[in-house]
Tab-separated table of C-alpha atoms in Angstrom:
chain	number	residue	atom	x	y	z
C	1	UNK	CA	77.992	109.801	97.251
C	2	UNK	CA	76.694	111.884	100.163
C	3	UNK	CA	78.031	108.715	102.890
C	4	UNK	CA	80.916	107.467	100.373
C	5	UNK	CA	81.862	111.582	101.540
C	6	UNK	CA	80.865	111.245	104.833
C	7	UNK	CA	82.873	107.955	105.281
C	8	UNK	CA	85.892	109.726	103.558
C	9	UNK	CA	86.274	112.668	106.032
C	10	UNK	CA	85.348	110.165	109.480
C	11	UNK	CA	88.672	107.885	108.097
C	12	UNK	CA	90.718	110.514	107.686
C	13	UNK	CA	89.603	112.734	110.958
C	14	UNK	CA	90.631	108.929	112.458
C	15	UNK	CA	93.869	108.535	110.238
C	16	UNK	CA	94.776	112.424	111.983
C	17	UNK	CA	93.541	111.447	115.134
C	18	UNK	CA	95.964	108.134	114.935
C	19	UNK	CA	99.074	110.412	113.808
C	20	UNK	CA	98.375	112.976	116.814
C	21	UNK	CA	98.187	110.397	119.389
C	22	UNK	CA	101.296	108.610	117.765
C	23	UNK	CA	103.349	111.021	118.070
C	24	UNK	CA	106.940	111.120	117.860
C	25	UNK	CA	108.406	107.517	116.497
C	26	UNK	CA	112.299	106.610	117.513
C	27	UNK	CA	114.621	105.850	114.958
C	28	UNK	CA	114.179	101.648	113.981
C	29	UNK	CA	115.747	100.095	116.792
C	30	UNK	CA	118.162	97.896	114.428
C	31	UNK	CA	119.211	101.129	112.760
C	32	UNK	CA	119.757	102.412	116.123
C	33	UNK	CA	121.592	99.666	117.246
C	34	UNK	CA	124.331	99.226	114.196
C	35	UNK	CA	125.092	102.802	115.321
C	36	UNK	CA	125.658	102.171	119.065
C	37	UNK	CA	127.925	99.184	118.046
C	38	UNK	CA	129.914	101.559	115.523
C	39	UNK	CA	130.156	104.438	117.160
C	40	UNK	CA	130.353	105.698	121.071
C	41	UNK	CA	126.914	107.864	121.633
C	42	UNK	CA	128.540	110.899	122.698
C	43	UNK	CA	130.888	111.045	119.048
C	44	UNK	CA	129.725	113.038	116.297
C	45	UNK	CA	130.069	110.187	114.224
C	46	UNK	CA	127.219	108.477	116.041
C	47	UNK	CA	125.061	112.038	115.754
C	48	UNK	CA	125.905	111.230	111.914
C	49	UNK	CA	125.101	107.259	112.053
C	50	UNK	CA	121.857	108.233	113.818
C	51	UNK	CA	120.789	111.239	111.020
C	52	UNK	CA	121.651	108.935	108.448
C	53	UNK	CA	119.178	106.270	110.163
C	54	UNK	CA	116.942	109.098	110.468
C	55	UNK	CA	116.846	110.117	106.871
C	56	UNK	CA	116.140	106.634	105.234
C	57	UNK	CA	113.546	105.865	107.295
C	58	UNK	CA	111.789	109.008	106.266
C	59	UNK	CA	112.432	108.395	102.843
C	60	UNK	CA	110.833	105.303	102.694
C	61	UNK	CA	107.228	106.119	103.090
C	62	UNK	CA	107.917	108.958	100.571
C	63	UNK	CA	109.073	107.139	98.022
C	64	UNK	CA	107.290	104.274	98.869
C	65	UNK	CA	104.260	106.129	98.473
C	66	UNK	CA	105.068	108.279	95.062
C	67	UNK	CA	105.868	104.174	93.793
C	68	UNK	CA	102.634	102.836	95.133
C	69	UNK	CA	100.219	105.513	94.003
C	70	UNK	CA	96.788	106.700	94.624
C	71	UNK	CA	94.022	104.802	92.467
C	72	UNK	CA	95.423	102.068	90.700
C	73	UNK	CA	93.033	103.105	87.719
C	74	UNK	CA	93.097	106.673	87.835
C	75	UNK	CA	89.858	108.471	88.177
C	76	UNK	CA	87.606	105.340	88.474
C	77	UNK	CA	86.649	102.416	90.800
C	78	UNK	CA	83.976	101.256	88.351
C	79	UNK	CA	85.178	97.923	87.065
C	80	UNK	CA	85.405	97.381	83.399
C	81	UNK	CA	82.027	96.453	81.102
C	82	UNK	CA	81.168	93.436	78.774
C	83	UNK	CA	83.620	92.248	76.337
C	84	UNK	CA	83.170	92.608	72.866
C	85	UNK	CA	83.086	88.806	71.379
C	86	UNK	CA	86.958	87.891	72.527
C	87	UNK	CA	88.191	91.526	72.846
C	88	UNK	CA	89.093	92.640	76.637
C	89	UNK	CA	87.776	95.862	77.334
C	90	UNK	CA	91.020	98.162	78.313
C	91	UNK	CA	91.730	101.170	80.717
C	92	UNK	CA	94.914	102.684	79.409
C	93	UNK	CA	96.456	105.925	81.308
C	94	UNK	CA	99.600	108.225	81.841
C	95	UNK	CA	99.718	109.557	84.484
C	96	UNK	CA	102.533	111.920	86.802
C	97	UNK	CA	102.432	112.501	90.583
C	98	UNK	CA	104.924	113.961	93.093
C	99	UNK	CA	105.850	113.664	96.729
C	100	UNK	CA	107.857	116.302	99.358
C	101	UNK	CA	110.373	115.071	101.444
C	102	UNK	CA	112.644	116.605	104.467
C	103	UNK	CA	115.542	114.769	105.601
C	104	UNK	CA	118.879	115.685	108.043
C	105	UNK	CA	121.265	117.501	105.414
C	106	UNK	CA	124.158	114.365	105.875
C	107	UNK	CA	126.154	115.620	102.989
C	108	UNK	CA	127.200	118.680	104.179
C	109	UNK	CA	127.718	117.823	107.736
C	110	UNK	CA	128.782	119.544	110.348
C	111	UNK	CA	131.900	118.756	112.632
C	112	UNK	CA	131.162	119.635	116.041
C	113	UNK	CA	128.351	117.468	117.581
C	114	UNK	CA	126.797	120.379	119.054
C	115	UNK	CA	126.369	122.388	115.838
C	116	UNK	CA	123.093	122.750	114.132
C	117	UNK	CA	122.062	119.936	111.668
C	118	UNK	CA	120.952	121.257	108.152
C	119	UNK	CA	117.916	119.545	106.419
C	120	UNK	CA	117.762	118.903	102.313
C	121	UNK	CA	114.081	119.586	101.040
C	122	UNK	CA	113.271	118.461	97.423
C	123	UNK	CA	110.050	116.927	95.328
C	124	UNK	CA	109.975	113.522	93.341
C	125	UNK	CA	108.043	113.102	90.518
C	126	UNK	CA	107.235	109.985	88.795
C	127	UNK	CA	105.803	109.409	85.190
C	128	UNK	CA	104.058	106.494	85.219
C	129	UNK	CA	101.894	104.515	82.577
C	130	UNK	CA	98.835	101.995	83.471
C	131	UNK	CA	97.065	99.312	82.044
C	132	UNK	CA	94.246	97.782	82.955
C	133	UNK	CA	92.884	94.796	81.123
C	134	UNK	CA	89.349	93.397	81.988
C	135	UNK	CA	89.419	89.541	81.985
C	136	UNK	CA	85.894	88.626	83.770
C	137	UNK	CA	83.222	91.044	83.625
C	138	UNK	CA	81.363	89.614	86.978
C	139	UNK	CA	78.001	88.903	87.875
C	140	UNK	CA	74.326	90.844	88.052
C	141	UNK	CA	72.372	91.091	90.940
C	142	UNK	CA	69.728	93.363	89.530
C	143	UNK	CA	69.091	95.660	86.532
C	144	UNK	CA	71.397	98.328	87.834
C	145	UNK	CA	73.845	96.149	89.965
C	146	UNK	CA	76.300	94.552	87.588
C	147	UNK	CA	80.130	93.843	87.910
C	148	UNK	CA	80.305	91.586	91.283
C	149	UNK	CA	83.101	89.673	91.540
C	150	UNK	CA	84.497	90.787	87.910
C	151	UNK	CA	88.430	90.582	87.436
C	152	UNK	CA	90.559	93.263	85.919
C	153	UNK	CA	94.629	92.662	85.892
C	154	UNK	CA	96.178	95.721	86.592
C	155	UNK	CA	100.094	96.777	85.376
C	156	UNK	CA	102.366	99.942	85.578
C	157	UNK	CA	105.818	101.384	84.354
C	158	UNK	CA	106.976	104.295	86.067
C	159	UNK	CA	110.291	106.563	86.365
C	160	UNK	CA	111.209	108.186	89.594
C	161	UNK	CA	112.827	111.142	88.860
C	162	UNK	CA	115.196	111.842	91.843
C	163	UNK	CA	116.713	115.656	92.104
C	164	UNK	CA	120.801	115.099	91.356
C	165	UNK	CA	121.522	118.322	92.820
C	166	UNK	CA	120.014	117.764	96.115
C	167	UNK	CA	122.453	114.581	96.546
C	168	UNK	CA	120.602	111.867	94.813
C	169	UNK	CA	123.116	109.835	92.643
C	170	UNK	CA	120.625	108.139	89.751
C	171	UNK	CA	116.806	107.421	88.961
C	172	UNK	CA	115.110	104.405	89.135
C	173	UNK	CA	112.690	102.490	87.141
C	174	UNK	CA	109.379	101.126	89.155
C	175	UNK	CA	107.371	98.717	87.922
C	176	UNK	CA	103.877	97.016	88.965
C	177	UNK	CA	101.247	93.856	88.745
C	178	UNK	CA	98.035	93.373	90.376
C	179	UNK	CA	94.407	92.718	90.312
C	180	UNK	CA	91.377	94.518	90.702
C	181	UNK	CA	88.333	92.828	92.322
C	182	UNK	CA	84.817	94.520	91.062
C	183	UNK	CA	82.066	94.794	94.165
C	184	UNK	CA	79.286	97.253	92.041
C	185	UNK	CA	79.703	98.966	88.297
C	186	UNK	CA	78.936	102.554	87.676
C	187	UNK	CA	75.018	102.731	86.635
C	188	UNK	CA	72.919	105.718	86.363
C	189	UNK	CA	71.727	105.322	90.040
C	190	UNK	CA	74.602	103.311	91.139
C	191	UNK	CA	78.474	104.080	92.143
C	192	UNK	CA	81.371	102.324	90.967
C	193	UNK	CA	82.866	100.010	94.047
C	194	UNK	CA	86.223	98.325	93.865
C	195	UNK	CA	88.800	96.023	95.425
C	196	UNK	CA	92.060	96.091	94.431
C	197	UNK	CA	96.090	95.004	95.047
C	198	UNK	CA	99.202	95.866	93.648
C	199	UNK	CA	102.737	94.407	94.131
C	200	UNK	CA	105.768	97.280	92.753
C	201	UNK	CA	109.141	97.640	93.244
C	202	UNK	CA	112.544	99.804	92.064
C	203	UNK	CA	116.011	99.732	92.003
C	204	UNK	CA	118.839	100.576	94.714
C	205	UNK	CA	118.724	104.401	95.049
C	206	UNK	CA	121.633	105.983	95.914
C	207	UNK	CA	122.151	108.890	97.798
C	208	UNK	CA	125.378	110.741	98.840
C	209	UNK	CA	128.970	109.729	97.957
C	210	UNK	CA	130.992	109.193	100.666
C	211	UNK	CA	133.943	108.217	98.786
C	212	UNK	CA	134.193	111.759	96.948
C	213	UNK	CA	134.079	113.786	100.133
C	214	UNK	CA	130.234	113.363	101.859
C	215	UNK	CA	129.404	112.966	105.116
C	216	UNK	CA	127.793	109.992	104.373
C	217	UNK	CA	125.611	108.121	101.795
C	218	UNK	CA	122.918	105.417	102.049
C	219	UNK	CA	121.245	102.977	99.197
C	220	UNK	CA	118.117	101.562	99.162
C	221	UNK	CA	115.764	100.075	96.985
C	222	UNK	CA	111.846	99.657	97.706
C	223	UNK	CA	109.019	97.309	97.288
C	224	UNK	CA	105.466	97.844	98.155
C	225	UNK	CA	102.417	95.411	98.671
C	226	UNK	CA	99.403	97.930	98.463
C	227	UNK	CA	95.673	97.358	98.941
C	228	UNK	CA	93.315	100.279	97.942
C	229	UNK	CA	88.784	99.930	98.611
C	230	UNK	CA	87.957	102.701	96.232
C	231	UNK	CA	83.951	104.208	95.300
C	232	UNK	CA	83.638	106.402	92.005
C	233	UNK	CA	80.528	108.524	90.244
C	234	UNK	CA	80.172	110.392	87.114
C	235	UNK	CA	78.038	113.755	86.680
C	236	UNK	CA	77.876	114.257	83.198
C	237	UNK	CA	80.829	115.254	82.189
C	238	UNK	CA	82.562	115.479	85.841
C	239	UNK	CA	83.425	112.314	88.012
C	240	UNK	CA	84.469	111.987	91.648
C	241	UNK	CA	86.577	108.827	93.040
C	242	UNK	CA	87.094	108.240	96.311
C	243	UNK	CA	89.860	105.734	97.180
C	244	UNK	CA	91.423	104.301	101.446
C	245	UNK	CA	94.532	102.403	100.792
C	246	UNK	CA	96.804	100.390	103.102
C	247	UNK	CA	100.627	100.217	102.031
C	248	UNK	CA	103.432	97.975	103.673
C	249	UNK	CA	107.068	98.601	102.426
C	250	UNK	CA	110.370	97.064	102.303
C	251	UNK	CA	113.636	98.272	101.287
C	252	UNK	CA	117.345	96.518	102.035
C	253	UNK	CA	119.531	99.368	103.111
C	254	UNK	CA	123.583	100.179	103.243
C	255	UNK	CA	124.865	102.804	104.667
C	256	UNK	CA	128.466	104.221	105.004
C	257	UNK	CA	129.955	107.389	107.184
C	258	UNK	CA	133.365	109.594	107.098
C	259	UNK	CA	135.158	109.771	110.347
C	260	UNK	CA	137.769	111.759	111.781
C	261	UNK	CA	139.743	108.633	112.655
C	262	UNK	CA	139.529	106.715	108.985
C	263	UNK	CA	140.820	108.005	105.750
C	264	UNK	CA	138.393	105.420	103.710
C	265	UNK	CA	134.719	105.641	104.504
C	266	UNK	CA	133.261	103.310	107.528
C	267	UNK	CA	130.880	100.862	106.337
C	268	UNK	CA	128.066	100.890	109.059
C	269	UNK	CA	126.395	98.728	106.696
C	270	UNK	CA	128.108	97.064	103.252
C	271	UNK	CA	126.684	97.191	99.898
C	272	UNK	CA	127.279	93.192	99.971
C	273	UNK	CA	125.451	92.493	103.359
C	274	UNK	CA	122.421	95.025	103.452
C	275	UNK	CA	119.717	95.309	106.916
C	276	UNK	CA	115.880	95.169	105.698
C	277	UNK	CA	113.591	97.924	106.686
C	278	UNK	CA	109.996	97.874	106.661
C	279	UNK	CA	106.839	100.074	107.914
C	280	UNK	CA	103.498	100.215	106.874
C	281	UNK	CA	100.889	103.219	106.553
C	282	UNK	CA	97.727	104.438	105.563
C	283	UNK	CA	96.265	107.054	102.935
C	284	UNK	CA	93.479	108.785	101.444
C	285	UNK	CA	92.951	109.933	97.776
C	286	UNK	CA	90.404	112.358	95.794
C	287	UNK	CA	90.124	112.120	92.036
C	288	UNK	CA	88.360	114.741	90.116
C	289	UNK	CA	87.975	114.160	86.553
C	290	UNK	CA	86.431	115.597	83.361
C	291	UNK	CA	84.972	113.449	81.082
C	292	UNK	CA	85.533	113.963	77.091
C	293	UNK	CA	84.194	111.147	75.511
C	294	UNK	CA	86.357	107.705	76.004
C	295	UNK	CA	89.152	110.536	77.780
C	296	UNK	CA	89.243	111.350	81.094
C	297	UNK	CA	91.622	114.099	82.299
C	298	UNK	CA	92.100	113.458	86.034
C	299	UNK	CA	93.482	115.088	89.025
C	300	UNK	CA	94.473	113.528	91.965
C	301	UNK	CA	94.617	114.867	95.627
C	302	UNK	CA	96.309	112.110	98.335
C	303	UNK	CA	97.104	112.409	102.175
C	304	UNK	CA	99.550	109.402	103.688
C	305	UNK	CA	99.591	108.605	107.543
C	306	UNK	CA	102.341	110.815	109.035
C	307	UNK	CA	105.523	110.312	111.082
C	308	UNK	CA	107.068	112.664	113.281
C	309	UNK	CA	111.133	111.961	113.618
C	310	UNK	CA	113.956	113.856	115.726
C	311	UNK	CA	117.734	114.339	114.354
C	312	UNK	CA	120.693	113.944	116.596
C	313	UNK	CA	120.376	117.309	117.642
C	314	UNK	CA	116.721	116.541	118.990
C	315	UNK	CA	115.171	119.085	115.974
C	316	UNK	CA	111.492	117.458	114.056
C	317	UNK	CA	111.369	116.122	110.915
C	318	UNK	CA	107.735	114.788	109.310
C	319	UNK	CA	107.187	112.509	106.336
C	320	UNK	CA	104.011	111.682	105.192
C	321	UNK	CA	100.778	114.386	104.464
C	322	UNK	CA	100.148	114.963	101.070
C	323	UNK	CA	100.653	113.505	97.866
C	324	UNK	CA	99.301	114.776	93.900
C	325	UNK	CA	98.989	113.316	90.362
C	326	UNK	CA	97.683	114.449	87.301
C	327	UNK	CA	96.621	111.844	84.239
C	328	UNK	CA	94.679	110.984	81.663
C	329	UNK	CA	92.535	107.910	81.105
C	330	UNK	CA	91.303	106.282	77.703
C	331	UNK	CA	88.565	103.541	78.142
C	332	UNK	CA	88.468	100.861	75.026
């Protein structure tokens, strides 16, 4: 556990390292550009466009994140045991986490393009349930070094919970399928070593209503293709996971904006004919659990990659940092 630590804090003093010498990112260039072919760039109308840009692609490593999750099997890596005669062995868990988010404040927005652009703060938590079903229980390479190669299927159900009164118009249901590869099982000498992947996806969000007086509103929806390497050890009655994960997300995004110049809103991008979106990014995730017989009660401590984004008005806005979940686990 002493290097599975060691190896934890070197990837994320790299994962820091990478976001410091990143830097600032631009807006996505084919946001950028639907803007510039709307709007003139000195308009406030494009300072809108651009904010609006600005805000979804913060948004979608948030959500993208709270959707994707920490470990897939919360508070282990350990893959699952023997079988008993034709019965899978099961991991079955609730779970609820939450992510923070910051974006430009394009409800409320103001008129002259050299005011001050307001920012919207808010959490999103998600409920979520998991299953984990154990379908080959792998090879041994010694008396303590079971589980190589075994196969676990992996599903979720989640609701993310968006906050109505920050501008969000509905919640969305996420769902999930994927595998989890075994590399070592949990002994009394031995950690608990794990592959795994994970396909999930939502429903359009939709945020703002331009038609009832907005600024501006956006939809998008989300998948995510996640891999996660985690290593896990009980203590008695505590148990420590340590889990590196690499997510890529995709969302198809519309967009619309009020001008001075229209009565009806302008559709930068329609409903009907939405632009894709996608970014990828890298986290970290602690689980501490406590260990009453077949029930683990687990807490969950994540940091994502970060961006660094500026608004119209040339002002920083971050995404990414940290990410929490609390569950429970019952082993059959």
């Amino acid at each position: 556990m002493r290097c599975a630590a060691q190896l934890l804090t070197i990837t994320l003093l790299a994962l820091g390292t990478q976001g410091q010498a990143n830097g600032q990112e631009g807006l996505d260039p084919s946001l950028e550009s639907l803007c510039s072919a709307e709007f003139s760039p000195d308009t406030n109308e494009y300072s809108l466009c651009h904010d609006v840009g600005t805000s979804i692609q913060l948004l979608q490593p948030e959500l993208g994140l709270s959707l994707a999750g920490g470990n897939p099997v919360l508070g282990t890596a350990s893959p699952l045991g023997k079988k008993f005669r034709f019965i899978p062995r099961l991991h079955i868990g609730g779970r609820i986490s939450f992510v923070w988010a910051e974006i430009p404040d394009i409800i409320n927005y103001p008129e002259n393009v050299t005011d001050p652009v307001g920012t919207i703060s808010f959490s999103v938590p998600m409920p979520q349930l998991d299953l984990s079903v154990g379908i080959f229980e792998g090879f041994r390479l010694g008396s303590t070094m079971g589980g190589m190669a075994s196969v676990e299927l992996l599903g979720s159900l989640g609701a993310m919970i968006l906050p109505a009164g920050k501008g969000f118009k509905n919640d969305v249901t996420g769902f999930g399928l994927g595998a989890r590869i075994g590399l070592l099982r949990e002994s009394f000498t031995a950690p608990g070593i794990s592959l795994s992947g994970m396909y999930k996806w939502h429903g359009r969000i939709q945020f703002g209503d331009a038609e009832a007086g907005d600024a501006a509103e956006f939809g998008m929806d989300m998948q995510v293709a996640s891999l996660r390497v985690g290593l896990s050890k009980s203590f008695v009655a505590l148990a420590l996971g340590l889990t590196l994960g690499y997510d890529s997300y995709w969302s198809d995004v519309d967009f619309a904006v009020n001008t001075s110049s229209s009565v009806l809103p302008v559709p930068v991008v329609p409903v009907e004919a939405p632009v894709g979106l996608q970014s990828e990014r890298w986290s970290a995730f602690l689980d501490v659990s406590y260990i009453i017989l077949y029930f683990n009660i687990v807490a969950e401590a994540g940091w994502q990659e970060e961006q660094r984004l500026l608004n119209s008005r040339q002002d920083e806005l971050k995404s990414g940092n940290f990410f929490g979940a609390i569950g429970i686990r019952l082993t059959l």
